């Protein structure tokens, strides 16, 4: 990408239009691939919402504009700068999502499920932006006792020929 954000930062040492446009595009890319909610005050994602995310990243206390400098210092060319910005944006949006009531509730439920032996986390990469999938640990004592099946086993069909949406015919 000739004349890209990396070249702009290396020549001027400042965030200019090329770098800002790259950040805007990457905010949209992260929100589309990860399903993050729009920033507070927006009902849906648009360029203004992306601009607010970039502004929040640049003005964040402690790190602020240093993230641009840090990414540039670690990058070797436009592609690596883009990957570093992408990671920074995703991490920022994760931190922001954790601050919302929904994010707080999600972390509390995960913490409670982690301490309960009735649930276990499925190993593997997390789906979308989540931290993983939880499932009920088997066997659960008495889980199917009402149908007379041994505890912790799932009968092939319910007794007495009953069928329903969860039982294939």
Short mmCIF file of C-alpha atoms in Angstrom, two decimals:
data_model
loop_
_atom_site.label_atom_id
_atom_site.label_comp_id
_atom_site.label_asym_id
_atom_site.label_seq_id
_atom_site.Cartn_x
_atom_site.Cartn_y
_atom_site.Cartn_z
CA UNK A 1 0.00 0.00 0.00
CA UNK A 2 2.06 2.91 -1.28
CA UNK A 3 1.63 6.13 0.63
CA UNK A 4 -0.14 4.33 3.45
CA UNK A 5 -0.38 4.91 7.18
CA UNK A 6 3.07 3.45 7.90
CA UNK A 7 4.74 5.82 5.47
CA UNK A 8 2.71 8.75 6.80
CA UNK A 9 3.76 8.00 10.38
CA UNK A 10 7.39 7.50 9.41
CA UNK A 11 7.55 10.85 7.54
CA UNK A 12 5.45 13.08 9.79
CA UNK A 13 5.61 11.27 13.13
CA UNK A 14 1.96 12.19 13.66
CA UNK A 15 -1.44 10.69 13.10
CA UNK A 16 -2.66 12.06 9.77
CA UNK A 17 -5.54 11.38 7.38
CA UNK A 18 -4.12 8.07 6.07
CA UNK A 19 -3.66 6.70 9.57
CA UNK A 20 -7.06 7.93 10.71
CA UNK A 21 -8.74 6.36 7.67
CA UNK A 22 -6.99 3.05 8.39
CA UNK A 23 -8.15 3.18 12.02
CA UNK A 24 -11.73 3.97 10.94
CA UNK A 25 -11.76 1.08 8.48
CA UNK A 26 -10.34 -1.29 11.10
CA UNK A 27 -12.93 -0.27 13.71
CA UNK A 28 -15.64 -1.25 11.22
CA UNK A 29 -13.81 -4.49 10.42
CA UNK A 30 -13.55 -5.47 14.10
CA UNK A 31 -17.16 -4.60 14.92
CA UNK A 32 -18.42 -6.60 11.92
CA UNK A 33 -16.35 -9.69 12.70
CA UNK A 34 -16.83 -9.63 16.47
CA UNK A 35 -20.32 -8.24 16.98
CA UNK A 36 -19.44 -5.50 19.45
CA UNK A 37 -22.25 -3.12 20.38
CA UNK A 38 -21.98 0.48 19.18
CA UNK A 39 -20.55 3.03 21.61
CA UNK A 40 -22.80 4.68 24.15
CA UNK A 41 -25.10 7.21 22.52
CA UNK A 42 -25.43 5.29 19.24
CA UNK A 43 -28.20 2.90 18.27
CA UNK A 44 -26.13 1.43 15.43
CA UNK A 45 -22.62 1.55 14.01
CA UNK A 46 -21.76 4.30 11.55
CA UNK A 47 -18.73 6.49 10.75
CA UNK A 48 -19.53 8.82 13.66
CA UNK A 49 -19.56 5.88 16.08
CA UNK A 50 -16.22 4.67 14.67
CA UNK A 51 -14.85 8.21 15.04
CA UNK A 52 -15.93 8.22 18.70
CA UNK A 53 -14.17 4.89 19.30
CA UNK A 54 -10.94 6.22 17.76
CA UNK A 55 -11.24 9.43 19.80
CA UNK A 56 -11.80 7.41 22.98
CA UNK A 57 -8.74 5.28 22.21
CA UNK A 58 -6.57 8.34 21.56
CA UNK A 59 -7.73 10.21 24.66
CA UNK A 60 -7.78 7.28 27.08
CA UNK A 61 -5.96 8.15 30.27
CA UNK A 62 -2.60 6.46 30.65
CA UNK A 63 -2.24 5.05 27.12
CA UNK A 64 -3.93 7.62 24.90
CA UNK A 65 -2.07 8.32 21.67
CA UNK A 66 0.79 6.07 22.80
CA UNK A 67 -0.96 3.09 21.21
CA UNK A 68 -0.31 4.61 17.75
CA UNK A 69 3.35 5.19 18.61
CA UNK A 70 3.72 1.71 20.11
CA UNK A 71 2.13 0.03 17.11
CA UNK A 72 4.30 2.05 14.72
CA UNK A 73 7.46 1.16 16.69
CA UNK A 74 6.64 -2.55 16.44
CA UNK A 75 5.60 -2.48 12.77
CA UNK A 76 7.86 -3.08 9.81
CA UNK A 77 5.44 -2.08 7.04
CA UNK A 78 1.76 -1.25 6.43
CA UNK A 79 0.54 -4.84 6.82
CA UNK A 80 2.12 -5.31 10.25
CA UNK A 81 0.91 -1.87 11.35
CA UNK A 82 -2.60 -2.85 10.29
CA UNK A 83 -2.44 -6.10 12.29
CA UNK A 84 -1.18 -4.26 15.38
CA UNK A 85 -3.91 -1.61 15.09
CA UNK A 86 -6.51 -4.35 14.61
CA UNK A 87 -5.41 -6.08 17.82
CA UNK A 88 -5.38 -2.78 19.73
CA UNK A 89 -8.89 -1.89 18.54
CA UNK A 90 -10.27 -5.33 19.41
CA UNK A 91 -8.73 -5.21 22.89
CA UNK A 92 -10.11 -1.70 23.43
CA UNK A 93 -13.63 -2.76 22.39
CA UNK A 94 -13.40 -5.81 24.68
CA UNK A 95 -12.45 -3.55 27.59
CA UNK A 96 -15.32 -1.19 26.78
CA UNK A 97 -17.83 -4.08 26.49
CA UNK A 98 -16.79 -5.34 29.93
CA UNK A 99 -17.82 -1.98 31.42
CA UNK A 100 -21.42 -2.25 30.21
CA UNK A 101 -24.18 -3.77 32.39
CA UNK A 102 -24.43 -6.68 29.96
CA UNK A 103 -20.66 -7.24 30.11
CA UNK A 104 -20.66 -7.17 33.90
CA UNK A 105 -23.53 -9.66 34.01
CA UNK A 106 -21.78 -11.93 31.52
CA UNK A 107 -18.58 -12.01 33.59
CA UNK A 108 -20.54 -12.68 36.79
CA UNK A 109 -22.42 -15.59 35.21
CA UNK A 110 -19.16 -17.04 33.87
CA UNK A 111 -17.55 -16.71 37.31
CA UNK A 112 -20.50 -18.42 39.01
CA UNK A 113 -20.60 -21.20 36.42
CA UNK A 114 -16.86 -21.70 36.84
CA UNK A 115 -17.29 -22.40 40.54
CA UNK A 116 -20.23 -24.79 40.07
CA UNK A 117 -19.36 -28.41 39.28
CA UNK A 118 -22.62 -28.74 37.31
CA UNK A 119 -21.09 -26.70 34.47
CA UNK A 120 -17.92 -26.98 32.48
CA UNK A 121 -16.29 -24.87 29.80
CA UNK A 122 -15.92 -26.48 26.40
CA UNK A 123 -12.27 -26.32 25.30
CA UNK A 124 -11.28 -24.68 22.06
CA UNK A 125 -11.25 -21.20 20.59
CA UNK A 126 -14.10 -18.97 21.75
CA UNK A 127 -16.85 -18.16 19.27
CA UNK A 128 -16.99 -14.56 18.06
CA UNK A 129 -15.97 -12.24 20.85
CA UNK A 130 -17.02 -14.46 23.72
CA UNK A 131 -14.91 -16.24 26.24
CA UNK A 132 -16.10 -19.75 25.40
CA UNK A 133 -19.11 -22.02 25.59
CA UNK A 134 -20.47 -23.58 28.76
CA UNK A 135 -22.40 -26.82 29.00
CA UNK A 136 -23.94 -28.88 31.76
CA UNK A 137 -21.54 -31.48 33.07
CA UNK A 138 -22.81 -35.05 32.81
CA UNK A 139 -23.75 -37.06 34.68
CA UNK A 140 -26.11 -34.86 36.62
CA UNK A 141 -27.62 -36.95 39.41
CA UNK A 142 -31.35 -37.46 38.88
CA UNK A 143 -31.41 -35.52 35.62
CA UNK A 144 -33.59 -38.08 33.82
CA UNK A 145 -34.98 -39.99 36.77
CA UNK A 146 -38.59 -39.08 35.92
CA UNK A 147 -38.46 -41.34 32.85
CA UNK A 148 -36.83 -44.13 34.76
CA UNK A 149 -33.51 -43.85 32.92
CA UNK A 150 -30.26 -44.24 34.81
CA UNK A 151 -29.05 -40.90 36.15
CA UNK A 152 -26.89 -39.05 33.67
CA UNK A 153 -27.99 -40.96 30.57
CA UNK A 154 -30.15 -39.61 27.81
CA UNK A 155 -32.88 -41.99 26.62
CA UNK A 156 -33.08 -42.51 22.86
CA UNK A 157 -36.81 -41.69 22.95
CA UNK A 158 -39.13 -40.76 25.75
CA UNK A 159 -41.26 -43.62 27.04
CA UNK A 160 -44.85 -44.14 25.89
CA UNK A 161 -44.16 -42.91 22.34
CA UNK A 162 -44.29 -39.24 23.25
CA UNK A 163 -42.69 -37.01 20.66
CA UNK A 164 -42.02 -33.33 20.55
CA UNK A 165 -39.73 -30.76 18.99
CA UNK A 166 -36.72 -32.07 20.89
CA UNK A 167 -37.36 -35.75 20.07
CA UNK A 168 -36.98 -36.85 16.46
CA UNK A 169 -39.65 -39.24 15.19
#
